[in-house]
Tab-separated table of C-alpha atoms in Angstrom:
chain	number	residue	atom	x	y	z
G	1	UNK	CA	43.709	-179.176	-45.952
G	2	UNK	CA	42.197	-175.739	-45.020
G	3	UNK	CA	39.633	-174.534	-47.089
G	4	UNK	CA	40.908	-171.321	-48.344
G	5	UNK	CA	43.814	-173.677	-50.066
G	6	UNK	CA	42.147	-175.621	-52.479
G	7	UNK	CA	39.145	-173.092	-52.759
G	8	UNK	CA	40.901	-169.381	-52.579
G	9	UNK	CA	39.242	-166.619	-50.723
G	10	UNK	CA	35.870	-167.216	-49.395
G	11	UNK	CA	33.806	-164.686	-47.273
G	12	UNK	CA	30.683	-165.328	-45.107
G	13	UNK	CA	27.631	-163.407	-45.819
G	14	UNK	CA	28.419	-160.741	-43.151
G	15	UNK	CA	31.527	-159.745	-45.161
G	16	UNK	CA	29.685	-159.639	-48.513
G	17	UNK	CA	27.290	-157.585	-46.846
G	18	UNK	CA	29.332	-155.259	-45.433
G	19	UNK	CA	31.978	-155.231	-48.518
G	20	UNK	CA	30.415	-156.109	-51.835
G	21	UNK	CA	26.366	-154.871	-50.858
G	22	UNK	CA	25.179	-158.038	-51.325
G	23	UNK	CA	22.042	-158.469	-48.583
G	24	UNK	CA	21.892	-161.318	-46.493
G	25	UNK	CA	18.699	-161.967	-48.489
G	26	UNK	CA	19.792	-161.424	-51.197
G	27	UNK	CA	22.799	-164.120	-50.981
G	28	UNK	CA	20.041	-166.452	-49.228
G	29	UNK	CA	17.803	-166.427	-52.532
G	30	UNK	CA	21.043	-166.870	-54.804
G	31	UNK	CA	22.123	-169.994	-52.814
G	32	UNK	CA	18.298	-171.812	-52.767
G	33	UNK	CA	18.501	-170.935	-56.647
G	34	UNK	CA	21.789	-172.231	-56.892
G	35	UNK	CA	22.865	-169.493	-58.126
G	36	UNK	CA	26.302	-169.126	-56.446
G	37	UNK	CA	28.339	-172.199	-54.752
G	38	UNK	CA	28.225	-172.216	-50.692
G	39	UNK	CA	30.785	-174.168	-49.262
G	40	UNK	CA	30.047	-175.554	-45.567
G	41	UNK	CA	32.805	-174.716	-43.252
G	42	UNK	CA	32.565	-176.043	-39.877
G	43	UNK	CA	29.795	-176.582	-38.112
G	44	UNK	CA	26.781	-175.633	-40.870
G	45	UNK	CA	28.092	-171.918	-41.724
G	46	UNK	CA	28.471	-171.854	-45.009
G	47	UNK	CA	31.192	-169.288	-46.604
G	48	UNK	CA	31.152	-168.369	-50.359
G	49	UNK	CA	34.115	-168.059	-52.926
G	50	UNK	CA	34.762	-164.719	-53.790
G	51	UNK	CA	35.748	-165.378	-57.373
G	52	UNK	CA	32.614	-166.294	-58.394
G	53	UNK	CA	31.172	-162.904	-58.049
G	54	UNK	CA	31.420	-159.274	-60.126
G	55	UNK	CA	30.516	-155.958	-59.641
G	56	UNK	CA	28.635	-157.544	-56.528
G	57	UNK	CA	26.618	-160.667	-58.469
G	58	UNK	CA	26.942	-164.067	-59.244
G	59	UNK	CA	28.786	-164.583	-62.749
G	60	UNK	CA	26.655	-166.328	-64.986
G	61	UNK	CA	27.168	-169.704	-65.875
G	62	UNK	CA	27.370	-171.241	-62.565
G	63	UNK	CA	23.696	-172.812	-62.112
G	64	UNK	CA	24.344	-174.727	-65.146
G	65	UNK	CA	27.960	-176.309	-63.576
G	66	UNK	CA	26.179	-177.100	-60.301
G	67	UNK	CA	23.438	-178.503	-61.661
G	68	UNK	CA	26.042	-181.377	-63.382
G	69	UNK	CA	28.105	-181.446	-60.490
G	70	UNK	CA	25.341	-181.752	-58.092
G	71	UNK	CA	27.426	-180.952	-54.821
G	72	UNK	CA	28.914	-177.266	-54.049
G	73	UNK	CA	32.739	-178.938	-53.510
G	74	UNK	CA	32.746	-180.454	-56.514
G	75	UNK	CA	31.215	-177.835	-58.697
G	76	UNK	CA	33.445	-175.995	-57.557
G	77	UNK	CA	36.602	-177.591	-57.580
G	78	UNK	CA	35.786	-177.907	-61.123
G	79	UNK	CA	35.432	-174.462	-61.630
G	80	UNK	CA	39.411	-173.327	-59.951
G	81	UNK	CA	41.190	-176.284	-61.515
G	82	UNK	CA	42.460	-176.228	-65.611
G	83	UNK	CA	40.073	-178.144	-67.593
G	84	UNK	CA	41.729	-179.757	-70.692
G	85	UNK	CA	38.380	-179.004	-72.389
G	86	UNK	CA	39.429	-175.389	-71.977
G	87	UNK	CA	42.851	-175.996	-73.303
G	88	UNK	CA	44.444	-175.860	-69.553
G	89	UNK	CA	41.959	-172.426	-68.608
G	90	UNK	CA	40.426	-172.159	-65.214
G	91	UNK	CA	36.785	-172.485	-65.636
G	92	UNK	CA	35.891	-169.660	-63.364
G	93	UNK	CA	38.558	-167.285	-64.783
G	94	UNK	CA	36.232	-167.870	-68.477
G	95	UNK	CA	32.918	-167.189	-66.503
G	96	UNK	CA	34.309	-163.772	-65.252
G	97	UNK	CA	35.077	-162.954	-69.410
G	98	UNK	CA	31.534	-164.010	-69.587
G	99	UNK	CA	32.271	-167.507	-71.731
G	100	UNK	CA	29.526	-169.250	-70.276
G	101	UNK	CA	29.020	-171.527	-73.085
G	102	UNK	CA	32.361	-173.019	-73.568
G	103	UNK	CA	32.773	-173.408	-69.780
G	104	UNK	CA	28.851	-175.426	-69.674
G	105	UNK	CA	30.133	-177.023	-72.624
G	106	UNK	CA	33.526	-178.828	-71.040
G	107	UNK	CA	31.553	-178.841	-67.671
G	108	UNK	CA	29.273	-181.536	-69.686
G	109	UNK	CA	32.173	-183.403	-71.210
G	110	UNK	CA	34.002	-183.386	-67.579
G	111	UNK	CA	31.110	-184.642	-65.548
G	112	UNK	CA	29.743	-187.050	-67.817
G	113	UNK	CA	33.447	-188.740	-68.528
G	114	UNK	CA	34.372	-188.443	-64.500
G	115	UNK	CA	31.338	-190.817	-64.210
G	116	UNK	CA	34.306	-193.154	-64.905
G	117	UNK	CA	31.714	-195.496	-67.406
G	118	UNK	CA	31.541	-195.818	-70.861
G	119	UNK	CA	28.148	-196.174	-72.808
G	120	UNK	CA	29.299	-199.706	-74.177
G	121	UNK	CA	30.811	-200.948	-70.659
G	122	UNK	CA	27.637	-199.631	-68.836
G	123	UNK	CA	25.948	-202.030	-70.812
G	124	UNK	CA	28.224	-204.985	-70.208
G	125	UNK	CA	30.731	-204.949	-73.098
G	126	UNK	CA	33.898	-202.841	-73.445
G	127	UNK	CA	33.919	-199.536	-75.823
G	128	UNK	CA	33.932	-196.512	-76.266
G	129	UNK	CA	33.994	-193.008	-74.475
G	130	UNK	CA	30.740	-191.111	-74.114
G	131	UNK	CA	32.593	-188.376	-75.867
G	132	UNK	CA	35.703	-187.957	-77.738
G	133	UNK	CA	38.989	-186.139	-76.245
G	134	UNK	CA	38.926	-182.459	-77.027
G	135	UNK	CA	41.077	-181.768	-80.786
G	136	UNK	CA	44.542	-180.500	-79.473
C-alpha cells in the first residue's frame, strides 16, 4: 500500500519550504520536538503529512498523541482514522478546529485500551476495561 493512501498528502521538506515557508530548520527542530509526525518513506527521507499543519505550523495537540503512540505511523494513523471516542470524527480534522483536549482525551482512552490488557487480566484474573466505552 503506497503511502499517500492510508496517510493523504505528504510533502518533503523541500516542498514545505518552497510552498508553506516553513525552513528546513525550522521543520528539523519541530520533528526532534516531536512536534509534527515524519513518516519515513524509502530509504531514510522522511516526508510529512500536510494535514497536520495551518497557516504554515504544526496544529497543536500533536506532541501529546505521539507521545502515547510512541511511533510516527501509528500516531498518525490514529489521527486520519474515526475514533469512536470522537463520536466517528477524524482526530486531525478536531486538531485543525483547535479541540486539542477532546482529541488528547480519546487519544488516552485509544492507546491505553489498544494495549489489548485489562488492569484485572494484567494481573492474572479476568475483569474489567481500563476505561469504560464512551456514553453513545
Amino acid at each position: 500500500m503506497r503511502l499517500e493512501d492510508w496517510a493523504g498528502a505528504v510533502a518533503g521538506p523541500t516542498y514545505l519550504e518552497e510552498n508553506l515557508q516553513i525552513p528546513r530548520s525550522t521543520l528539523h527542530r519541530w520533528q526532534k520536538r516531536n512536534q509534527v509526525i515524519a513518516l519515513r518513506r524509502g530509504l531514510g527521507r522522511h516526508v510529512f503529512p500536510l494535514a497536520q499543519f495551518v497557516d504554515g505550523r504544526p496544529v497543536a495537540g500533536i506532541p501529546e498523541v505521539f507521545a502515547l503512540a510512541k511511533q510516527p505511523r501509528l500516531a498518525w494513523s490514529w489521527l486520519v482514522r474515526p475514533s469512536p471516542y470522537l463520536e466517528g470524527s477524524v482526530p486531525i480534522n478536531l486538531l485543525r478546529r483547535d479541540l486539542v483536549e477532546d482529541v488528547v482525551i480519546a487519544a488516552r482512552r485509544s492507546f491505553y485500551l489498544n494495549i489489548g490488557r485489562t488492569r484485572e487480566s494484567s494481573l492474572g484474573a479476568p475483569g474489567r476495561t481500563l476505561f469504560q466505552q464512551p456514553a453513545p
